[in-house]
GROMACS .gro file of C-alpha atoms in nm:
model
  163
    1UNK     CA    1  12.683  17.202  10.010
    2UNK     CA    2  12.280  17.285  10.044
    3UNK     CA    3  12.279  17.175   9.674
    4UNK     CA    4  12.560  16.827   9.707
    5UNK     CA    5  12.269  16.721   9.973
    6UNK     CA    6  11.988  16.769   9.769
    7UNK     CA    7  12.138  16.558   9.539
    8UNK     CA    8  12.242  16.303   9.746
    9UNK     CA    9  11.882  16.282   9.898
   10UNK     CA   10  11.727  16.280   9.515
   11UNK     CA   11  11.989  16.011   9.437
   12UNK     CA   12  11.859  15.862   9.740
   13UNK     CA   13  11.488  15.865   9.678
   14UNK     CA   14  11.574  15.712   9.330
   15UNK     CA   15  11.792  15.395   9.496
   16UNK     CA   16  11.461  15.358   9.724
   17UNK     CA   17  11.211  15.345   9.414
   18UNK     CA   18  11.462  15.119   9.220
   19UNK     CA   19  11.464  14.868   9.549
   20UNK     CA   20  11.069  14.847   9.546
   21UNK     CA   21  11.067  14.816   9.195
   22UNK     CA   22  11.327  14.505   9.177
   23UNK     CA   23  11.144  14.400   9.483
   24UNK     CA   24  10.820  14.324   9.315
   25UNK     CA   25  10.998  14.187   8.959
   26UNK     CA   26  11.185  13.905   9.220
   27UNK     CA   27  10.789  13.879   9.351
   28UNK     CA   28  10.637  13.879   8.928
   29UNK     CA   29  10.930  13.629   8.837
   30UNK     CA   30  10.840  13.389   9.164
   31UNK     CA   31  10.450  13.408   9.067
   32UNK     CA   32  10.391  13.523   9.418
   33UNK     CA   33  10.207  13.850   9.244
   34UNK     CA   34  10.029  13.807   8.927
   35UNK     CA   35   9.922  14.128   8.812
   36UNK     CA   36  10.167  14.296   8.460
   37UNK     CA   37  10.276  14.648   8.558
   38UNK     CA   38  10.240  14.903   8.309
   39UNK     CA   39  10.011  14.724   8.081
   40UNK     CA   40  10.235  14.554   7.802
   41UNK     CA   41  10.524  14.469   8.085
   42UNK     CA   42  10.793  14.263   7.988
   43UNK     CA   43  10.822  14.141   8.349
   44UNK     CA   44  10.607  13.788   8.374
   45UNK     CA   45  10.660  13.445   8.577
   46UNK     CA   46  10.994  13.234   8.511
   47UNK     CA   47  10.896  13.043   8.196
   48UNK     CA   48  11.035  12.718   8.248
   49UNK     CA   49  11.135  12.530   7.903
   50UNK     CA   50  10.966  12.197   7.901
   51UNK     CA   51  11.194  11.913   7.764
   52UNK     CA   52  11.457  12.143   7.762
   53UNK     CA   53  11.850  12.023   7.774
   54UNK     CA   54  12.045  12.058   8.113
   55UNK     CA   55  12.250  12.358   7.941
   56UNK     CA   56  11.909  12.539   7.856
   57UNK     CA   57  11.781  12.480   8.210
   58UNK     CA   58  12.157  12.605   8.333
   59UNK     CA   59  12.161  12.921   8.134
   60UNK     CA   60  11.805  12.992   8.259
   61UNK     CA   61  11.905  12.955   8.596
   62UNK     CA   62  12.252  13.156   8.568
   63UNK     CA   63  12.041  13.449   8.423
   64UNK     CA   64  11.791  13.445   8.703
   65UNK     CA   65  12.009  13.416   8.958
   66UNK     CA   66  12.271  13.688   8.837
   67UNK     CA   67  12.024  13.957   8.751
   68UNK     CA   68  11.868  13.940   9.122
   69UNK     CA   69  12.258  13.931   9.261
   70UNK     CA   70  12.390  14.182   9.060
   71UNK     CA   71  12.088  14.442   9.123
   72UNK     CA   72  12.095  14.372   9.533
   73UNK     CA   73  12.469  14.447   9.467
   74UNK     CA   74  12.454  14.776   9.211
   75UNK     CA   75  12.120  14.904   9.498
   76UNK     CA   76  12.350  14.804   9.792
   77UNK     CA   77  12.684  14.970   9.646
   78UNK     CA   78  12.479  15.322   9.563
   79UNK     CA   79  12.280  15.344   9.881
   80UNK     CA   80  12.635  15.272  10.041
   81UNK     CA   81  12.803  15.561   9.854
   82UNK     CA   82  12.549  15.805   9.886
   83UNK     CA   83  12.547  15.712  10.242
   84UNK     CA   84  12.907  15.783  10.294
   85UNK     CA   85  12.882  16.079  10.063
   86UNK     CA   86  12.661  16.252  10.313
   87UNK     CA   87  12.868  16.178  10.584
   88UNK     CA   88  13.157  16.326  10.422
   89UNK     CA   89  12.975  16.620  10.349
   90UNK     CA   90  12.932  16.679  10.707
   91UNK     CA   91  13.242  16.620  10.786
   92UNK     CA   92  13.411  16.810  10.493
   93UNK     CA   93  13.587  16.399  10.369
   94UNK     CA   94  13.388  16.416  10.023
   95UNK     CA   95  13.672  16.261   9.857
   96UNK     CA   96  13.791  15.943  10.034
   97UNK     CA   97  13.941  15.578   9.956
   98UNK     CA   98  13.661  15.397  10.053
   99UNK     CA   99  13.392  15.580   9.819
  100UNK     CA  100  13.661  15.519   9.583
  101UNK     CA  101  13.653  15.163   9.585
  102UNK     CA  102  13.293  15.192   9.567
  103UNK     CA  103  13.310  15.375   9.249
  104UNK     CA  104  13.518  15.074   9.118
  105UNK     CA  105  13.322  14.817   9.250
  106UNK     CA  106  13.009  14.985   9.132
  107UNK     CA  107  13.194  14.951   8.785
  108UNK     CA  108  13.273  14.615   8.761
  109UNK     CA  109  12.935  14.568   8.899
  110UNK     CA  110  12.762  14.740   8.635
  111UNK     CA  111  12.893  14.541   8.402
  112UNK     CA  112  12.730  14.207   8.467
  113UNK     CA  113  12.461  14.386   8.584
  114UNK     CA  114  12.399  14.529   8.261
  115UNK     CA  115  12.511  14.158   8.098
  116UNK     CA  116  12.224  13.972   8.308
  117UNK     CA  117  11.968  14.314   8.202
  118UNK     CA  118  11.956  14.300   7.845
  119UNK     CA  119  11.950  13.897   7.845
  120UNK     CA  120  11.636  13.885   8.129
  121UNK     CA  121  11.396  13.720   7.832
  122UNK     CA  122  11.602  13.411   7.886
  123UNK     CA  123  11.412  13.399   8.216
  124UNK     CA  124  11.081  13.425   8.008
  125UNK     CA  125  11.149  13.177   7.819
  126UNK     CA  126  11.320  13.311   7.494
  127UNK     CA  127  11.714  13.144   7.357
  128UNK     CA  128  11.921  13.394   7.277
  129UNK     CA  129  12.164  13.585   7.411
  130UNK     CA  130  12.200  13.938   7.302
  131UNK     CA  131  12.569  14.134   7.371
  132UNK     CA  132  12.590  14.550   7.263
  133UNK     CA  133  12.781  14.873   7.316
  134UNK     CA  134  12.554  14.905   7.650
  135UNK     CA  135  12.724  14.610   7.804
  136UNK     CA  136  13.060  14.787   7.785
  137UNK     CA  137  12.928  15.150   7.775
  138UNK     CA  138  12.783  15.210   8.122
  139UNK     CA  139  13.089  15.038   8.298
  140UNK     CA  140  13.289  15.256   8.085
  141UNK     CA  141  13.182  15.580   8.192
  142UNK     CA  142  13.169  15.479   8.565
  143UNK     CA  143  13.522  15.366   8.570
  144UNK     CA  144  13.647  15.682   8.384
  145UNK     CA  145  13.406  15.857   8.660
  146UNK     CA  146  13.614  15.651   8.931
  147UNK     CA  147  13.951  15.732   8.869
  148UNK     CA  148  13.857  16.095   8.801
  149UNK     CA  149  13.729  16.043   9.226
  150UNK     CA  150  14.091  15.861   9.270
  151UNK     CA  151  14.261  16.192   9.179
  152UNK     CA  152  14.017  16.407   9.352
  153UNK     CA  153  14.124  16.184   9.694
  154UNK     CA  154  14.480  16.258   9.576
  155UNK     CA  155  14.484  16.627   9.515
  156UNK     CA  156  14.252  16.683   9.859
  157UNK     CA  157  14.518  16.476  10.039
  158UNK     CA  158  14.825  16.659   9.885
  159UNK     CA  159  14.623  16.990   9.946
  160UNK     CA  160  14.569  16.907  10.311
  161UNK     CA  161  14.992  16.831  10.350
  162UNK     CA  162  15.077  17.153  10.170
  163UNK     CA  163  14.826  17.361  10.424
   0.00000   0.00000   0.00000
């Protein structure tokens, strides 16, 4: 258990630098701060296209607007989890329904998450829109990760009938 809250508090640290990070790309892509972080940063000011078409314009904003909502939702969703997880440990309820639907949640999640990552030039400017195995891999292996938790919650509540 000494080692499940280690974890959890690692896991936690990591959601914390994640949120400050994010926190100061939303700040880079506003222009409010104007220095580059790590020298050759791919993390500048929203590049608006000049003379652009209303679609252009829309796509820009659709990007923007889903990478910020779909990284406050994957940081929300994991400190959630690890949240509850610690709770459970304390109270012996590791495996319950609600971290469950987290764990799905967190999957779907990933997915556009992962959709609005890999296309975040758009916001810098740049037309075109790339799609690979990472947009479906990552989702992937969290859902599989998710119902393996489903059965967990299953076998812990058929254990606790059969004792």
């Amino acid at each position: 258990i000494l080692t499940s809250k280690l974890l959890c508090y690692m896991a936690l640290c990591f959601c914390s630098l994640w949120t400050l990070i994010f926190i100061v790309r939303v700040l880079r892509f506003a222009n409010i701060i104007t220095f580059n972080l790590a020298g050759a940063s791919d993390v500048g000011p929203v590049v608006w296209i000049e003379n652009a078409s209303a679609t252009v314009t829309a796509i820009q904003w659709i990007e923007l607007i889903g990478y910020v909502v779909s990284t406050a939702i994957m940081i929300a969703i994991l400190f959630t989890f690890i949240l509850k997880l610690l709770k459970g440990l304390k109270s012996d309820q590791v495996f319950t329904h609600g971290n469950t639907r987290l764990l799905f949640a967190l999957a779907a999640t990933s997915f556009f998450f992962e959709l609005f990552l890999m296309n975040k030039h758009i916001i810098s400017g740049m037309r075109e829109i790339h799609i690979t195995s990472e947009l479906f891999i990552t989702p992937t292996i969290i859902l599989l990760v998710a119902m393996l938790y489903s059965l967990a919650v299953k076998a812990e509540e058929e254990n606790k009938l059969t004792i």
